[in-house]
Tab-separated table of C-alpha atoms in Angstrom:
chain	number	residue	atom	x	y	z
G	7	UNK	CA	17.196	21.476	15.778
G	8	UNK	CA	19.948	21.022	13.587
G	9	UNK	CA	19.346	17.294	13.061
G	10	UNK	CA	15.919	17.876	12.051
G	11	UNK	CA	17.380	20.507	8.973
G	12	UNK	CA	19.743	17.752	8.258
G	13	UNK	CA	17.081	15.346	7.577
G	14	UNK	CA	14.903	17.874	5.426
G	15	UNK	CA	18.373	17.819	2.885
G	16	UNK	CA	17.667	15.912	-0.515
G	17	UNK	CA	17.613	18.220	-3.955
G	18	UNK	CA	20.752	19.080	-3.341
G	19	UNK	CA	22.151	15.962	-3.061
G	20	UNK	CA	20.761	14.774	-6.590
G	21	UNK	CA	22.390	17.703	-7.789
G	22	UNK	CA	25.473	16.632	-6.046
G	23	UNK	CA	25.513	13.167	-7.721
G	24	UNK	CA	24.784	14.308	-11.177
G	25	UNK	CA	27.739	16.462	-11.328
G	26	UNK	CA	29.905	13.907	-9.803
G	27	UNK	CA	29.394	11.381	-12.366
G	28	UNK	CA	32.362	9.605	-14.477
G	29	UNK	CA	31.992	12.544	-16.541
G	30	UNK	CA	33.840	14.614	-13.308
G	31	UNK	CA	36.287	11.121	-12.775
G	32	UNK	CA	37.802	11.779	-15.923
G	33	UNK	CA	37.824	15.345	-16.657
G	34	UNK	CA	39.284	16.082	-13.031
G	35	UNK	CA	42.026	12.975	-13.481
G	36	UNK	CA	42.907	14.397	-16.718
G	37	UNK	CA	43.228	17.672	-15.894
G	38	UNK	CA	45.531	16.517	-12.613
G	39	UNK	CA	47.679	13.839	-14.519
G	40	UNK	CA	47.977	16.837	-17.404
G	41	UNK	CA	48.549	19.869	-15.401
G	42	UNK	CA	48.721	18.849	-11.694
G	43	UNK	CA	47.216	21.447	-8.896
G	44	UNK	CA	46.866	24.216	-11.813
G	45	UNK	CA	43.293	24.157	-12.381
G	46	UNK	CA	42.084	23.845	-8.900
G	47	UNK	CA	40.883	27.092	-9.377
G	48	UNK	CA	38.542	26.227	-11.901
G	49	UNK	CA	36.917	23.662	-9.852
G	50	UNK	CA	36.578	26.547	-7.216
G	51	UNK	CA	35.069	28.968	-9.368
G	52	UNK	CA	32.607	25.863	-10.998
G	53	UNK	CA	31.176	25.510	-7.590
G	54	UNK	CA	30.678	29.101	-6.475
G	55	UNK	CA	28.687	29.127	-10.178
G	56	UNK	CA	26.983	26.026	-9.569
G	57	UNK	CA	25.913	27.500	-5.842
G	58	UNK	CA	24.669	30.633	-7.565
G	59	UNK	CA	22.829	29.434	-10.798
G	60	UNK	CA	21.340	26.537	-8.322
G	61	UNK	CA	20.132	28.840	-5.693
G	62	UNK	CA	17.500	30.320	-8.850
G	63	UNK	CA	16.641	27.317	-9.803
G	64	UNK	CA	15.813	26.134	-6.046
G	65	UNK	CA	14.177	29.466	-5.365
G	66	UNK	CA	11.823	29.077	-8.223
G	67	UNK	CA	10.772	25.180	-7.238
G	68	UNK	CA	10.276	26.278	-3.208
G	69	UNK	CA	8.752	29.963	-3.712
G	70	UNK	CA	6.929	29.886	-7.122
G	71	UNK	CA	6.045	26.022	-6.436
G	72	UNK	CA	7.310	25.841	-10.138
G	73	UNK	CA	9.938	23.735	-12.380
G	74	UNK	CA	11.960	25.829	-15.040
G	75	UNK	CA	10.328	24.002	-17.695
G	76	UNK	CA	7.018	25.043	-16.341
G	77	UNK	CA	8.270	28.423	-15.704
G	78	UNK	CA	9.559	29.039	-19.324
G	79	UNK	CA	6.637	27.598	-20.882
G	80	UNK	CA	4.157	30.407	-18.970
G	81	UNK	CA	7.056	32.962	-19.886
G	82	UNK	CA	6.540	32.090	-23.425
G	83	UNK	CA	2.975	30.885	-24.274
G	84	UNK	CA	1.948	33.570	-25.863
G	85	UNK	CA	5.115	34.885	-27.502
G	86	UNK	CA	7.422	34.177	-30.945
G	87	UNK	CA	9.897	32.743	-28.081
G	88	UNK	CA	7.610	29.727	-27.667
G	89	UNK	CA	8.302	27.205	-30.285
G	90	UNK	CA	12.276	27.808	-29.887
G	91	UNK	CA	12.275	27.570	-26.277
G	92	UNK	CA	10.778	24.303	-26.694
G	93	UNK	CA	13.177	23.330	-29.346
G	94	UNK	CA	16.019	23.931	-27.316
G	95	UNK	CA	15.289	22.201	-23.908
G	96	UNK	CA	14.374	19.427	-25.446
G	97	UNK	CA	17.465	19.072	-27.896
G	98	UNK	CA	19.863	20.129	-25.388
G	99	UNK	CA	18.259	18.290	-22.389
G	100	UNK	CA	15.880	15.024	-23.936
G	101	UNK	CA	18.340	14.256	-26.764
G	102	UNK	CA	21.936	15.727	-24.974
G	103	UNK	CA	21.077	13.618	-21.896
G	104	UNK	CA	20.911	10.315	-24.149
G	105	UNK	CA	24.058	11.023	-25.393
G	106	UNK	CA	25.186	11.800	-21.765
G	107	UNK	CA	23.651	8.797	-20.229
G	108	UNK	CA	25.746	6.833	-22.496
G	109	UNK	CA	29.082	8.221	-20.887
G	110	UNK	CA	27.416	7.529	-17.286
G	111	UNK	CA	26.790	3.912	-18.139
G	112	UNK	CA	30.342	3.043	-19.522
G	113	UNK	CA	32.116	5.220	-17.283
G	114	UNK	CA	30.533	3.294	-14.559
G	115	UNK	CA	32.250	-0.211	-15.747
G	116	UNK	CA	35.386	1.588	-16.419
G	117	UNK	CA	37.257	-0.438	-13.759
G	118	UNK	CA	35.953	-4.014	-13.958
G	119	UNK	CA	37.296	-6.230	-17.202
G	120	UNK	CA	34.804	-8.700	-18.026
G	121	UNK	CA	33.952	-10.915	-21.197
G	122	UNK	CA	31.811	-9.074	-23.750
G	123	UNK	CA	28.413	-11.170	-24.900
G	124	UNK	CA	27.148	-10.087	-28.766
G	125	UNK	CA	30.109	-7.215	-28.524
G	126	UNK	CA	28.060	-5.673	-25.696
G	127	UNK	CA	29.840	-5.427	-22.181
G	128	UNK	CA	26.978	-7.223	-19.944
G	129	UNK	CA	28.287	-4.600	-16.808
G	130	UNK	CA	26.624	-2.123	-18.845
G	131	UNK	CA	23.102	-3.986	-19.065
G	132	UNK	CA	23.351	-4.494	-15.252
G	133	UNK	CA	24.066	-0.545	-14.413
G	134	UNK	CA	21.070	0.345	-16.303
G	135	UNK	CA	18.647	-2.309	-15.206
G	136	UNK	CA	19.545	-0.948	-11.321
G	137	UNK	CA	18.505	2.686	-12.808
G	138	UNK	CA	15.582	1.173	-14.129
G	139	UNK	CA	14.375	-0.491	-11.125
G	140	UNK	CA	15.179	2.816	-8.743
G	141	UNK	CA	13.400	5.270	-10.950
G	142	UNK	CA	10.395	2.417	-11.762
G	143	UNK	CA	9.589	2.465	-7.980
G	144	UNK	CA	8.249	6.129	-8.662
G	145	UNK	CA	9.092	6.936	-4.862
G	146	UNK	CA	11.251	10.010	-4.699
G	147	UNK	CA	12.230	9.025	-0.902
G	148	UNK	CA	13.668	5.644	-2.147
G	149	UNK	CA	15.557	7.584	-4.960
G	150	UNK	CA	16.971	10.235	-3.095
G	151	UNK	CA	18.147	7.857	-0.065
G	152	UNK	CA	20.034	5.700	-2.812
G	153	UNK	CA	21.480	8.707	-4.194
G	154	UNK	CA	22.271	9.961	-1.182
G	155	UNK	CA	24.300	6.595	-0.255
G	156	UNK	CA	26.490	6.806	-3.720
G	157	UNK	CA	27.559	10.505	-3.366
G	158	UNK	CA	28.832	9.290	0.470
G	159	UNK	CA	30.745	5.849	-1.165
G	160	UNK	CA	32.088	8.272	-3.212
G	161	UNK	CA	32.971	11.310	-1.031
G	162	UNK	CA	34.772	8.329	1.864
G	163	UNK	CA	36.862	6.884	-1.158
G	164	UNK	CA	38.473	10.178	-2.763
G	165	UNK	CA	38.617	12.484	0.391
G	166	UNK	CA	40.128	9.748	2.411
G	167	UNK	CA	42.596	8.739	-0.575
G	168	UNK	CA	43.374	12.426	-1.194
G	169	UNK	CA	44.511	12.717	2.492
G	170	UNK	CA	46.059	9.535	2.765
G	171	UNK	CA	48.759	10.562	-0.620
G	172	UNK	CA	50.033	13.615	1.621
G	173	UNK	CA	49.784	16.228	-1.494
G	174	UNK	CA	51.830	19.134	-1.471
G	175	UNK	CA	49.381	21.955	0.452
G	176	UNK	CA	51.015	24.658	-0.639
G	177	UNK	CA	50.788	23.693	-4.216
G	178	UNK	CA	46.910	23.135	-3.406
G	179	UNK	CA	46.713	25.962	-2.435
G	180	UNK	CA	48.472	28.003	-4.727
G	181	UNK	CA	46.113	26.267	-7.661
G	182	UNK	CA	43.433	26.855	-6.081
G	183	UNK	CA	43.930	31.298	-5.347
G	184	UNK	CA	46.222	31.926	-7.842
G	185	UNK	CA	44.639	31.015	-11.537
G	186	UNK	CA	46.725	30.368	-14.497
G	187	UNK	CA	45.211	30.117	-17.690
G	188	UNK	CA	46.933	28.951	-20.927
G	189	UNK	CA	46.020	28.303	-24.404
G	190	UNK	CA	46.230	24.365	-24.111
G	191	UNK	CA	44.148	24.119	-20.677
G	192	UNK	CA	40.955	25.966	-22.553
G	193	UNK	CA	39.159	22.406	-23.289
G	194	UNK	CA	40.042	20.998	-19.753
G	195	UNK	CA	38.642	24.203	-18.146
G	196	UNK	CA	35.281	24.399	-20.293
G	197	UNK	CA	35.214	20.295	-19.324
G	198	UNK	CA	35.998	21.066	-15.638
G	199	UNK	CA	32.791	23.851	-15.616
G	200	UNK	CA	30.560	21.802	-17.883
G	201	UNK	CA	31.316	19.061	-15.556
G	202	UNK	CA	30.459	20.774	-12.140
G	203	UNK	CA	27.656	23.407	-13.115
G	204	UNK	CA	25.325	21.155	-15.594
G	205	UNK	CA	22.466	22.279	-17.169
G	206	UNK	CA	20.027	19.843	-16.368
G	207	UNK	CA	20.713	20.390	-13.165
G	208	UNK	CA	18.425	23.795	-13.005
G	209	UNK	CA	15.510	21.729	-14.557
G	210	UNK	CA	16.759	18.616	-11.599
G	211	UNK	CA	16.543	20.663	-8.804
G	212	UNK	CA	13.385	22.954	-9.128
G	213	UNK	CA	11.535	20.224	-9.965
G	214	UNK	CA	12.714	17.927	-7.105
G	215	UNK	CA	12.846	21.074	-4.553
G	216	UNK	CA	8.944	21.897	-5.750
G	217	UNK	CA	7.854	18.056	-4.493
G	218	UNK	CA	10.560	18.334	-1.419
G	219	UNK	CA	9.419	21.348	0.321
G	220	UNK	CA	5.790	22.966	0.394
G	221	UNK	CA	6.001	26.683	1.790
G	222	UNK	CA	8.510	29.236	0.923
G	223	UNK	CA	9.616	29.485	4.540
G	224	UNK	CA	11.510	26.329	3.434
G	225	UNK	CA	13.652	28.541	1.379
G	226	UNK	CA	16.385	28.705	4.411
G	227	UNK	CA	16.547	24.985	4.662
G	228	UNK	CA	16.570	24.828	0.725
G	229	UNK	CA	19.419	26.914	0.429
G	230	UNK	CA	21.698	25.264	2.955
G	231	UNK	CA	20.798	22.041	1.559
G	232	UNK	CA	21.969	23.430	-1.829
G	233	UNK	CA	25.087	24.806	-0.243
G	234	UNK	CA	26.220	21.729	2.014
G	235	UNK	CA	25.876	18.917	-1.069
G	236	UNK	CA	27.762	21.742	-4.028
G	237	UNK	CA	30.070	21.914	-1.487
G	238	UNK	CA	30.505	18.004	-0.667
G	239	UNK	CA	30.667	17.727	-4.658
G	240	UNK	CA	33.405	20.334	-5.516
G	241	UNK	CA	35.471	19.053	-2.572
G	242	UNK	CA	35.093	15.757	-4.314
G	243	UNK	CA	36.568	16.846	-7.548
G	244	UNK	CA	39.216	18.411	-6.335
G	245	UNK	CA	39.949	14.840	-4.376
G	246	UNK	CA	40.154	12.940	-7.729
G	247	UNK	CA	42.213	15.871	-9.570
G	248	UNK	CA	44.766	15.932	-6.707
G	249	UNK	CA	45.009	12.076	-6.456
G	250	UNK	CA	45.786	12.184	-10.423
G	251	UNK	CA	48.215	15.215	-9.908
G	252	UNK	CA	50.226	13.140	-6.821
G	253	UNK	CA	49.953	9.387	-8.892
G	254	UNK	CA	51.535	11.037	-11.659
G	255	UNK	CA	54.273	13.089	-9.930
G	256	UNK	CA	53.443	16.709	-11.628
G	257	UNK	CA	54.485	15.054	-14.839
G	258	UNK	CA	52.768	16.198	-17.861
G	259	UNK	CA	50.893	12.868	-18.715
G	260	UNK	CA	48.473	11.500	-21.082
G	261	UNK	CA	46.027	9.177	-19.956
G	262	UNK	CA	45.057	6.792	-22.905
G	263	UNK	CA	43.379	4.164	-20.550
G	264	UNK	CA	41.876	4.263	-17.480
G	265	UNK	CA	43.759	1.787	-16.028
G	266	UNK	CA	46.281	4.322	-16.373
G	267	UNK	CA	45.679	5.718	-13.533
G	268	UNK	CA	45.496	2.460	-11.696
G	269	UNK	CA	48.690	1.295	-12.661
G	270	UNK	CA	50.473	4.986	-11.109
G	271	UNK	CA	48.279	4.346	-8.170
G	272	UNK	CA	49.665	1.059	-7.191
G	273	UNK	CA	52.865	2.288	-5.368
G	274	UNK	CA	50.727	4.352	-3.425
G	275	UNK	CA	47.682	1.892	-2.527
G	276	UNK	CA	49.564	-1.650	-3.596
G	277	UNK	CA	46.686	-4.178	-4.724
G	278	UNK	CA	43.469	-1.595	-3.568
G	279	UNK	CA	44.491	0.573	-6.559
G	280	UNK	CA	42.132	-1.115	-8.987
G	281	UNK	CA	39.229	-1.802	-6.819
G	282	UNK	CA	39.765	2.256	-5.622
G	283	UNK	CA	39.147	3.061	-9.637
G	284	UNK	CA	36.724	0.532	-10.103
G	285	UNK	CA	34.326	1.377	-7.103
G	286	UNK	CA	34.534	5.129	-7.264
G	287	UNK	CA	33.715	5.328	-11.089
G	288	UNK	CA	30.490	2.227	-10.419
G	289	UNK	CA	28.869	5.016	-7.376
G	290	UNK	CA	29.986	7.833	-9.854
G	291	UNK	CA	28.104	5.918	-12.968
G	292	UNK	CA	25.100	4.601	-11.151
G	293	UNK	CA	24.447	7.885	-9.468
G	294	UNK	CA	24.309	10.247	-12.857
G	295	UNK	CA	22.668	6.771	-14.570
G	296	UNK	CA	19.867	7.766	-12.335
G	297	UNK	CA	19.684	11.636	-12.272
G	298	UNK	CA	19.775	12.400	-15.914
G	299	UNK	CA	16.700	10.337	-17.263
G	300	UNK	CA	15.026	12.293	-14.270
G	301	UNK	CA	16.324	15.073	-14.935
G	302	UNK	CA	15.181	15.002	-18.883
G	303	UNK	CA	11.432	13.445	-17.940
G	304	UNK	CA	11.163	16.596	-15.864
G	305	UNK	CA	12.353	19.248	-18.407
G	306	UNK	CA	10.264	17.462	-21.255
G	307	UNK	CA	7.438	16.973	-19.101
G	308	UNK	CA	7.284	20.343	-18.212
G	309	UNK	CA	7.802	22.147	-21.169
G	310	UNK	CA	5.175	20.128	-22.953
G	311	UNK	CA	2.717	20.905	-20.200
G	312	UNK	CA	2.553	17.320	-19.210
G	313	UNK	CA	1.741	16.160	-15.357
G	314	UNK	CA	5.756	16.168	-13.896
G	315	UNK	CA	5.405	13.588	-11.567
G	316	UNK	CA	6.715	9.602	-11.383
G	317	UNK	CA	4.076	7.570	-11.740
G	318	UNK	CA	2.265	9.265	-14.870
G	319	UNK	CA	2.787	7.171	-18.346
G	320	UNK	CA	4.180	9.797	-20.116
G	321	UNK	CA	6.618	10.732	-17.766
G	322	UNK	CA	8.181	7.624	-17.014
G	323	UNK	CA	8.019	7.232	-21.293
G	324	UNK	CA	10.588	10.392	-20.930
G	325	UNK	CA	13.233	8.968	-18.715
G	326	UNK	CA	13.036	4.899	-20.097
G	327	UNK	CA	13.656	6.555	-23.483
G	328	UNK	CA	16.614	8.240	-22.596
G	329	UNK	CA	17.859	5.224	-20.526
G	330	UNK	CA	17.439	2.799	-23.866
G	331	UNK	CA	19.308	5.558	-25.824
G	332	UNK	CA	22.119	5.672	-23.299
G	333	UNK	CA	22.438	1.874	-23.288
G	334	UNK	CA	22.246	1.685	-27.197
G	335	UNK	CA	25.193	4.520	-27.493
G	336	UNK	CA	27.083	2.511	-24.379
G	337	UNK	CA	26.869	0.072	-26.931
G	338	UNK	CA	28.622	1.294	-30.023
G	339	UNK	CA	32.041	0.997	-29.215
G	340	UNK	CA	33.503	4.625	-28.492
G	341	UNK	CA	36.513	4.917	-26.608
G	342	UNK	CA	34.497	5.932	-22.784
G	343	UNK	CA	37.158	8.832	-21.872
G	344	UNK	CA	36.473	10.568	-25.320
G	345	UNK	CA	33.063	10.239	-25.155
G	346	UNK	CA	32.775	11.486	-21.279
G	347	UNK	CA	34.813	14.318	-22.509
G	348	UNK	CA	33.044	15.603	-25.108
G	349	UNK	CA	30.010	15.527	-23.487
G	350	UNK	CA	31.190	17.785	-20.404
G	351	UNK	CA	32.663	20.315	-23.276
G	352	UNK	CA	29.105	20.098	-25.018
G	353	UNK	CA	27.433	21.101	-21.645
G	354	UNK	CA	29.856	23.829	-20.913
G	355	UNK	CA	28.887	25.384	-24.222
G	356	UNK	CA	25.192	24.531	-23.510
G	357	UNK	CA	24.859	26.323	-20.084
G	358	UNK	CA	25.246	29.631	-20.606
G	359	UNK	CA	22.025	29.704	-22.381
G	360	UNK	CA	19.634	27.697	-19.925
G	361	UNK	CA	20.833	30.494	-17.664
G	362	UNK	CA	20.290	32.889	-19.621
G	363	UNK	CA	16.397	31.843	-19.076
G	364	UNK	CA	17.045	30.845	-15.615
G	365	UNK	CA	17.700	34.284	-14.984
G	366	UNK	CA	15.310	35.898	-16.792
G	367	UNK	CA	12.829	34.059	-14.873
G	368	UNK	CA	14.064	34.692	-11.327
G	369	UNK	CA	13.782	38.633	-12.059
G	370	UNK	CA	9.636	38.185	-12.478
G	371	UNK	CA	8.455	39.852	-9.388
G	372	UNK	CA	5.131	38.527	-10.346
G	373	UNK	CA	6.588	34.777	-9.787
G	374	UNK	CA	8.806	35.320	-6.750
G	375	UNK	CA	7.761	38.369	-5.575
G	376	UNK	CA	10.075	39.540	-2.600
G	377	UNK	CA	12.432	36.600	-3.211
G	378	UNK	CA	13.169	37.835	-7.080
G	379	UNK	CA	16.527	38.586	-7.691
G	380	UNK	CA	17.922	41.243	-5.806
G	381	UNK	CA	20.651	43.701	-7.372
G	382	UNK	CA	23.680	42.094	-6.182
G	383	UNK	CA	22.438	38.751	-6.945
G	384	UNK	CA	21.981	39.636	-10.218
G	385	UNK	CA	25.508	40.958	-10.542
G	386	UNK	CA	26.934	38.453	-9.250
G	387	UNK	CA	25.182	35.586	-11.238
G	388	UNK	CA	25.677	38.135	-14.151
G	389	UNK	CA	29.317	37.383	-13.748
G	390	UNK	CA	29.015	34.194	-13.741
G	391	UNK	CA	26.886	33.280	-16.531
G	392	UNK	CA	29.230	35.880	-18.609
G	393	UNK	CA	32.340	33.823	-18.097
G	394	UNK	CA	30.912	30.620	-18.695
G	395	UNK	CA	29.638	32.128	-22.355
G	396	UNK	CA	33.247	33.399	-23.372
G	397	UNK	CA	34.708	30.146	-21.894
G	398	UNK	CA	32.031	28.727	-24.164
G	399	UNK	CA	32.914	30.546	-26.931
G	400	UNK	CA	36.348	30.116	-27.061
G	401	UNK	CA	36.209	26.193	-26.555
G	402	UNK	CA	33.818	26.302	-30.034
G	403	UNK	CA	36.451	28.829	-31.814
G	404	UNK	CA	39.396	27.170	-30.604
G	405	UNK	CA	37.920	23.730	-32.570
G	406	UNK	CA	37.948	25.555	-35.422
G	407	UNK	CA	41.538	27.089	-34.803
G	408	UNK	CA	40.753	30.798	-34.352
G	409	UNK	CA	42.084	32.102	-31.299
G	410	UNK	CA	39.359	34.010	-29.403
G	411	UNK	CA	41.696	35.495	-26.440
């Protein structure tokens, strides 16, 4: 019995590998090497978010058989709300997830030096052209068995090299129950959430959970699914922010390069230290290379009323746009760490307003009937989404020097 739920498990896991793309490799590294086991906390609280705001979105796919692009687009049709509502998924999704592919395509060569051709690192060419292929195949089984693969390369490296460092426990523990908040840590928190609970994620998995699962008595299986791989992925990050605390000693520390890290790793794993890097930011790259083209060709499908499945023309037009884009950004020359960065911030600031809609959906009893949003989910997502808009805030206040709180 329990082996047959196990193999009905999927969404989740492309939920999973979105979040843990290089844009959580560097965010969680900086914010060990920078502040050691202080913001576990933050990676605790991103995944109890991510678990709520994703259990909505999978709830609408498996019980309202709908995506929240289609869902918003009914909600709005005949309303003022329509043309905005369209404006904003498809700047912050179609056109933020071309900028974001480009951070999952360099992050992924991070580790490996090789010989640019034409100023263009040919690593980068390769990453995308695997993307290509996987999502080309238009067979959802094929891409979710691939993904599946990465996030477990991924979860073997850093939970094994976590354990292996001995950390402190106590110290783990004490960052993880006992937050601490300063002034400088407000960018590396907002990066830590924006990293862990991204918005294209609630357009990813409704859409995904919709073609996964056909009856709402599904919605058990659905939610542990969701559970297990947010789980698996938060445990994750906090594997490659406590390897960064431990390879830097608790030592305030700048990372300027990622072979920063590699270098302070080498006492610890001798000659594996760069292939550790290397590897665990290729699974990280390839994974997210794959789930945010999909994730945009589902939002933009959807909220233009178009057919939201692989195979159709304009569909596939969605996601090979966005994969060009990413390569031709890849391609500019940005440092990779700055430009992973800033696109986790950008999504921190972003999400509280997908789930604002999100939310407001869920609570139409005409969609969901019985399974709309009960009282205490709605508190407790309430929460949620509130903190993640005054974290929001402050990270767009605090760029322009004001202090918020």
């Amino acid at each position: 019995m329990i082996l047959k739920k196990l193999k009905e498990l999927g969404p989740g896991v492309l939920v999973a590998a979105a979040f843990i793309g290089p844009g959580t490799v560097t965010t969680a590294t900086i914010a060990g090497a920078k502040t050691g086991y202080t913001l576990l906390w933050a990676v605790l609280f991103s995944v109890i978010a991510t678990i709520f705001l994703q259990e909505m979105s999978v709830r609408l796919g498996v019980v309202a058989k709908l995506g929240v692009g289609e869902a918003l687009r009914k909600k709005t049709q005949n309303s003022f709300w329509r043309i905005p509502v369209v404006v904003l998924v498809i700047s912050a999704i179609l056109i933020g997830n071309a900028a974001y592919e480009a951070g999952n395509i360099t992050g992924a060569v991070l580790g490996f030096q090789v010989e640019e051709i034409a100023g263009v690192n040919p690593l980068i060419l390769v990453v995308a052209l695997l993307a290509f292929l996987l999502l080309f195949s238009g067979k959802y089984r094929v891409i979710e068995k691939a993904i599946l693969g990465l996030v477990c390369l991924m979860g073997l490296v850093f939970l094994v090299t976590a354990f292996l460092l001995n950390p402190d426990w106590s110290q783990v523990l004490s960052g993880l129950f006992q937050p601490r908040f300063t002034e400088d840590h407000t960018l590396l928190v907002v990066g830590i959430i924006g990293t862990t609970v991204v918005p294209y994620n609630l357009f990813l998995h409704a859409s995904t959970a919709k073609e996964k699962w056909g009856k709402s008595r599904s919605l058990k299986v659905a939610r542990l699914d969701t559970i297990l791989s947010i789980v698996l992925g938060g445990m994750i990050t906090m594997a490659i922010l406590i390897v960064a605390a431990v390879a830097f000693g608790g030592k305030p520390s700048e990372i300027q390069d990622i072979s920063d890290l590699s270098f302070q790793l080498k006492p610890l794993l001798g000659s594996w230290s760069s292939y550790f890097i290397a590897f665990g930011f290729l699974a990280a790259g390839i994974s997210s290379a794959i789930t945010a083209p999909l994730a945009a060709a589902f939002a933009t499908a959807e909220i233009l009323g178009w057919p939201s499945t692989l195979g159709m023309k304009k569909f596939k037009l969605v996601w090979i746009g966005v994969l060009l884009l990413g390569v031709v950004f890849a391609s500019l020359g940005y440092r990779p760490t700055e430009l992973i960065l800033f696109s986790q911030v950008a999504n921190g600031i972003l999400l509280p307003i997908i789930a604002l809609f999100l939310w407001w959906i869920v609570n139409d009893r005409k969609l969901l009937q019985q399974h709309k949003n009960s009282w205490w989910l709605n508190f407790f997502s309430g929460i949620v989404i509130l903190i993640c808009l005054l974290l929001g805030l402050k990270s767009i206040f605090s760029a322009f020097g004001i202090s918020l709180f």
